[in-house]
Coordinates of C-alpha atoms in Angstrom, one line a residue:
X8 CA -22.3 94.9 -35.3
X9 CA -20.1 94.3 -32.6
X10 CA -16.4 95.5 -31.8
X11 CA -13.2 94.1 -32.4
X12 CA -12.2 92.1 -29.7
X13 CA -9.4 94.8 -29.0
X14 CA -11.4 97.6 -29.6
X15 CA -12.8 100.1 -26.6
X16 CA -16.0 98.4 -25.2
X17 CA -19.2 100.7 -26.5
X18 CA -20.9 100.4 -22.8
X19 CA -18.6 103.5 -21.9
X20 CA -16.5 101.1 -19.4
X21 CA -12.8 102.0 -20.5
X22 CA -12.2 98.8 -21.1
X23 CA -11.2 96.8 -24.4
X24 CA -14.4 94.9 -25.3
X25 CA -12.7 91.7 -24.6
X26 CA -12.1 92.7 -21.1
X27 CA -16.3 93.4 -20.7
X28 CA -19.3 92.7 -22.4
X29 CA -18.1 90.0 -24.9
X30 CA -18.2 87.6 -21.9
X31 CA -21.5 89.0 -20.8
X32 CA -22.9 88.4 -24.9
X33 CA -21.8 84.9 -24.4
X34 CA -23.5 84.4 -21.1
X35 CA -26.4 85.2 -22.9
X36 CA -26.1 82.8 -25.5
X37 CA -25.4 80.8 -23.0
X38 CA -28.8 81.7 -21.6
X39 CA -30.8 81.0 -24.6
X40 CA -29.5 77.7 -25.1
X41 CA -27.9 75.4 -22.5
X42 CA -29.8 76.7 -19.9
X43 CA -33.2 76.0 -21.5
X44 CA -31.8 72.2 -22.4
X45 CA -30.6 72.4 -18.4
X46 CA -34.0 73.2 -17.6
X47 CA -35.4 70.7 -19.6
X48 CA -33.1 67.3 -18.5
X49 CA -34.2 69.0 -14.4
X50 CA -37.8 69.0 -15.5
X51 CA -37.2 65.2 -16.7
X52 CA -35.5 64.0 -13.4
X53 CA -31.9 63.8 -15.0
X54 CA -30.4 65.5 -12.0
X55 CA -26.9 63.8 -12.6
X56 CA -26.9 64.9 -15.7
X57 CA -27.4 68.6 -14.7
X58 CA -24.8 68.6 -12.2
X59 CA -22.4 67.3 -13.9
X60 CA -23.0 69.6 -17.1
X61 CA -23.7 72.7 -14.7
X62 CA -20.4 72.2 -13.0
X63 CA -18.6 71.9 -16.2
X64 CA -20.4 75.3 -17.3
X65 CA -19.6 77.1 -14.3
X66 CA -15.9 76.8 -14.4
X67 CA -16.1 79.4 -17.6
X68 CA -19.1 80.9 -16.9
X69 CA -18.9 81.2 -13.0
X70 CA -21.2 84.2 -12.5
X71 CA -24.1 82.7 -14.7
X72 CA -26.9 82.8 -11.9
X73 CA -28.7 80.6 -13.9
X74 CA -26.8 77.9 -13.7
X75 CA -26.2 78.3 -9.9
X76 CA -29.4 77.6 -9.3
X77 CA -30.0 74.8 -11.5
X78 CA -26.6 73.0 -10.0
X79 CA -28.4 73.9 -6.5
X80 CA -31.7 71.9 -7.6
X81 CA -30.2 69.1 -9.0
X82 CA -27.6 69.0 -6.2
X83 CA -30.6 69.3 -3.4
X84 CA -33.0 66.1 -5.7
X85 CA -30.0 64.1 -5.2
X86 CA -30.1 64.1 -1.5
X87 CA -26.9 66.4 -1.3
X88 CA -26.4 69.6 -0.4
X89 CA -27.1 72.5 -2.5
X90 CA -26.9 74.7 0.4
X91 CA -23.4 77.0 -1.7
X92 CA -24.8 77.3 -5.1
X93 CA -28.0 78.7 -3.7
X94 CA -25.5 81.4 -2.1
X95 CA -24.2 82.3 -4.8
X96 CA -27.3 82.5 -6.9
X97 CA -28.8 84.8 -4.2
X98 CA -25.1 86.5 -4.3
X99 CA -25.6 87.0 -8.3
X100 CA -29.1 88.1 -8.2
X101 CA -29.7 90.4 -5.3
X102 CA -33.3 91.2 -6.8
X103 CA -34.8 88.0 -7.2
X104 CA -37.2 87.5 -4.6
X105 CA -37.3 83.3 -5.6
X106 CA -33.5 82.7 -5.0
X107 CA -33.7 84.7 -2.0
X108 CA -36.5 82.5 -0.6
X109 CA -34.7 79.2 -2.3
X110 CA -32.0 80.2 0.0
X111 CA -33.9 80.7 2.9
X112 CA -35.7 76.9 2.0
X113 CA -31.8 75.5 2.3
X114 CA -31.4 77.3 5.3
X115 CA -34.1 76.1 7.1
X116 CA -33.3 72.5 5.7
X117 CA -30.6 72.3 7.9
X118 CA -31.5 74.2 10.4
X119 CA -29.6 77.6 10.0
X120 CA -33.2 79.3 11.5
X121 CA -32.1 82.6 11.9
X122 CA -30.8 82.9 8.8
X123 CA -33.1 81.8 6.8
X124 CA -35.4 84.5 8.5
X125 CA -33.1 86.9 6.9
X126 CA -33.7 85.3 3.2
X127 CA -37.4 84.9 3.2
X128 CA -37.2 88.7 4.4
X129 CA -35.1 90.0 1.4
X130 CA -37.4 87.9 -0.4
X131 CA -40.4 89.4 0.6
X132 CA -38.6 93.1 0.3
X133 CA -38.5 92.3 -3.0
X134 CA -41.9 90.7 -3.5
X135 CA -44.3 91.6 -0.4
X136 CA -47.1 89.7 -1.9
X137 CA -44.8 86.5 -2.4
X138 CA -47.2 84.3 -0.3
X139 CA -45.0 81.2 -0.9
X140 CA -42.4 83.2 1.5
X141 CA -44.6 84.4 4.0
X142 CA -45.4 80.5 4.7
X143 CA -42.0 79.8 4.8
X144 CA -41.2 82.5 7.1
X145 CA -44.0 81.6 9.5
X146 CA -42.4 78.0 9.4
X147 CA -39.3 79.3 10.6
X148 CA -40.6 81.6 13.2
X149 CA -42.4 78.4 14.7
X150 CA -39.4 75.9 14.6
X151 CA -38.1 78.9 16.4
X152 CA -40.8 78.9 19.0
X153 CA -42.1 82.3 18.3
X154 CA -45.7 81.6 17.5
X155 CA -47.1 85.6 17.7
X156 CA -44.4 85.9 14.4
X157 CA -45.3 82.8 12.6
X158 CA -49.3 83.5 12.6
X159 CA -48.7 86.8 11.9
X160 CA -46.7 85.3 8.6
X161 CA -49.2 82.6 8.2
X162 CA -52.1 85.3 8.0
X163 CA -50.7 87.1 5.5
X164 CA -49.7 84.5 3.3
X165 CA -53.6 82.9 3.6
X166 CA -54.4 86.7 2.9
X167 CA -52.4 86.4 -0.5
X168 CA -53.3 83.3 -1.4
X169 CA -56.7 81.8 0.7
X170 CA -56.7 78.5 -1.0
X171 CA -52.8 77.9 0.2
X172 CA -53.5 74.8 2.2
X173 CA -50.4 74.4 3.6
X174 CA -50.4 78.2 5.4
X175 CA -52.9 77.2 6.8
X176 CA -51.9 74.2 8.2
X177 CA -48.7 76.1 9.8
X178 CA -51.8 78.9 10.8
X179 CA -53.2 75.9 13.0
X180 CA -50.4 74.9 14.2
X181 CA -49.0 77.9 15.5
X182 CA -52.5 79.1 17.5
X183 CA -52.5 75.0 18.7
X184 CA -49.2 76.4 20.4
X185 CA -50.1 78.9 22.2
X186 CA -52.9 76.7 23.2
X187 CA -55.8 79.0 20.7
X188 CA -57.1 75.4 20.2
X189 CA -60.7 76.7 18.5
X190 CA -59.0 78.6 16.0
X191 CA -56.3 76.2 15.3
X192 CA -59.5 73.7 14.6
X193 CA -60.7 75.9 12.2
X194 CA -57.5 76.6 10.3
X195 CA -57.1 72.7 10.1
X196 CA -60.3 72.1 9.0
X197 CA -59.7 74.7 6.2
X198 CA -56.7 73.3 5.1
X199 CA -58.3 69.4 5.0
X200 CA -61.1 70.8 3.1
X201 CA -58.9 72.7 0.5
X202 CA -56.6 69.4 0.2
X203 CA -57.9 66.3 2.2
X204 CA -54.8 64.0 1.5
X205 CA -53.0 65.9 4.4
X206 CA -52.5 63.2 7.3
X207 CA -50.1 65.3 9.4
X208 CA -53.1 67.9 9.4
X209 CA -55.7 65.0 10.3
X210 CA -53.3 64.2 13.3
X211 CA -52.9 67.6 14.4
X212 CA -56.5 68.1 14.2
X213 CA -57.0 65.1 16.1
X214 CA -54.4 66.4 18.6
X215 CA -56.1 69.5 19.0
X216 CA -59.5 68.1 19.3
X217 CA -58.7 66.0 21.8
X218 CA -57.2 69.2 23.8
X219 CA -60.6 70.4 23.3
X220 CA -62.1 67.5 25.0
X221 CA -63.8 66.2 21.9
X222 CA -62.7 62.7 21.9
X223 CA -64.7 61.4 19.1
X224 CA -64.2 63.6 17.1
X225 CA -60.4 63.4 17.4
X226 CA -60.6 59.8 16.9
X227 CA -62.2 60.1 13.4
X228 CA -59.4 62.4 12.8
X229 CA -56.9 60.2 13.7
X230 CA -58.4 57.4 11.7
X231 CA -58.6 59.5 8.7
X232 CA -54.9 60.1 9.0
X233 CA -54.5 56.7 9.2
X234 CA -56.1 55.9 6.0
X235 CA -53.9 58.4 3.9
X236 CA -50.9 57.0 5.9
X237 CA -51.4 53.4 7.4
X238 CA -48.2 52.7 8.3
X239 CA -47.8 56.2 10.8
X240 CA -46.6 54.8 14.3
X241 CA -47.2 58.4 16.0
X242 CA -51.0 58.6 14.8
X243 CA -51.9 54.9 15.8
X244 CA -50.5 56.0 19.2
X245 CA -52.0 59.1 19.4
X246 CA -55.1 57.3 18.7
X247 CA -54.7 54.9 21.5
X248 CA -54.3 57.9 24.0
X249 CA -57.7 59.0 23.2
X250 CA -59.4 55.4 23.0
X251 CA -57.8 55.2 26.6
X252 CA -59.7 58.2 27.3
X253 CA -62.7 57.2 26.0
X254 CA -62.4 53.9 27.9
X255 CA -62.2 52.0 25.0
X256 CA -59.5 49.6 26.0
X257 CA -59.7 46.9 24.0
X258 CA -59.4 49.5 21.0
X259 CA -56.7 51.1 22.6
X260 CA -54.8 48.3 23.1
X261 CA -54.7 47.5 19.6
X262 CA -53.8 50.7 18.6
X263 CA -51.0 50.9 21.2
X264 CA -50.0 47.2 19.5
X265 CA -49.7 48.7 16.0
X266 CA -47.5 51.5 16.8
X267 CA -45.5 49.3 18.6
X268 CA -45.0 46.6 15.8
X269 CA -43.6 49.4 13.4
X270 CA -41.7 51.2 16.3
X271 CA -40.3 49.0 18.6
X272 CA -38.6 51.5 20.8
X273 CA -40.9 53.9 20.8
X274 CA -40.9 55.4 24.6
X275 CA -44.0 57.2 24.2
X276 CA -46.5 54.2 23.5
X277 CA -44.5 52.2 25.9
X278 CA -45.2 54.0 28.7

């Protein structure tokens, strides 16, 4: 049975029971039911919805870290930023390695590198086997330009988690790089066999084999990239380049063409 609401709080504080955990009990009713029915209306796309309802929560339950996060989500599916209530979520909830490392994934959205270094870090303090961080880290480290960092990050979260195409995809792309073009090849080639829908992959692939001097094969890369995503200006120039090479002018021509009707200004095919 609980306290009077003037009565000395049981938890030893000092403090009259009003003045500390009787907020605390109903944050956790809170808990058990608006935030599962929050949960719910983000799991169902109604990210208006959750904002607007979050927001309204927060100004009488502001350090709910629940609903922090779930205003960040809905805020971030919305196209705006959700950048503050993933602060204060990682403020709230120094121990949780997932809002450390949704922190870091809002830093690196807009481009705050270094910082969001720091928050897959803590997050990985926290949870060294988090392999979903380690990726993320070895992306920041390479939009940084320091490849030795981001393969290191990208080995250990293929380590963790060998069927995580998308590390190894980053993998490849760091060793590309520092031009380690055989075993960025094989890094690709593991990440198109563990999901094949991956046309960035295909093109990097393509890239790479073509550094290799294997212009065939880079052009059936590039064509398979093509197939997942037609419409990719970049690839149908890219492919061009190495139809060019292989003297296939005609080809190359039309490839160049493409690119060019769906980017006009594109300086790269024109010259």
């Amino acid at each position: 049975m609980n306290p009077s609401r003037n009565e000395p709080c049981p938890c030893g504080s000092g403090k009259k029971y009003k003045h500390c955990c009787e907020g605390k009990q109903s944050v956790a009713k809170l808990a058990a039911a608006e935030l599962n029915q929050l949960g719910m209306l983000v799991n169902t796309g109604q990210f208006a919805v959750v904002e607007t309802r979050a927001s309204d929560l927060l100004q009488q339950y502001p350090d709910e870290a629940g609903l922090w996060k779930l205003l960040a989500i809905a805020l971030q599916m919305q196209g705006k930023s959700g950048l503050a209530a993933f602060e204060r979520a990682a403020l709230l909830l120094p121990s949780d390695a997932g809002a450390h490392m949704n922190l870091g994934n809002a830093l690196q959205g807009v481009g705050r590198l270094e910082e969001a270094v720091q928050s897959y870090q803590r997050a990985l303090a926290i949870k060294p086997t988090f392999a979903e961080a380690h990726n993320n880290l070895g992306a920041s480290f390479a939009a940084l330009g320091q490849y030795e960092a981001a393969i290191a990050s990208y080995r250990r979260a293929v380590q963790i988690k060998p069927d995580f195409a998308a590390a190894h995809s980053g993998l490849g792309g760091a060793l590309r790089h520092l031009e380690q073009w055989p075993e960025a090849v094989v890094s690709y080639r593991r990440a198109i066999k563990l999901q094949p829908d991956l046309a960035e992959t295909h093109n990097d692939l393509g890239v790479t084999l073509r550094d290799l001097g294997q212009f065939d094969q880079a052009v059936t890369s590039y064509r398979q990239a093509l197939r997942i995503q037609p419409d990719d200006a970049a690839v149908l120039s890219n492919l061009g380049v190495v139809l060019r090479d292989l003297g296939r002018l005609d080809e190359a021509v039309t490839s160049f063409r493409q690119a060019l009707a769906i980017r006009p200004d594109d300086a790269e095919t024109l010259s």
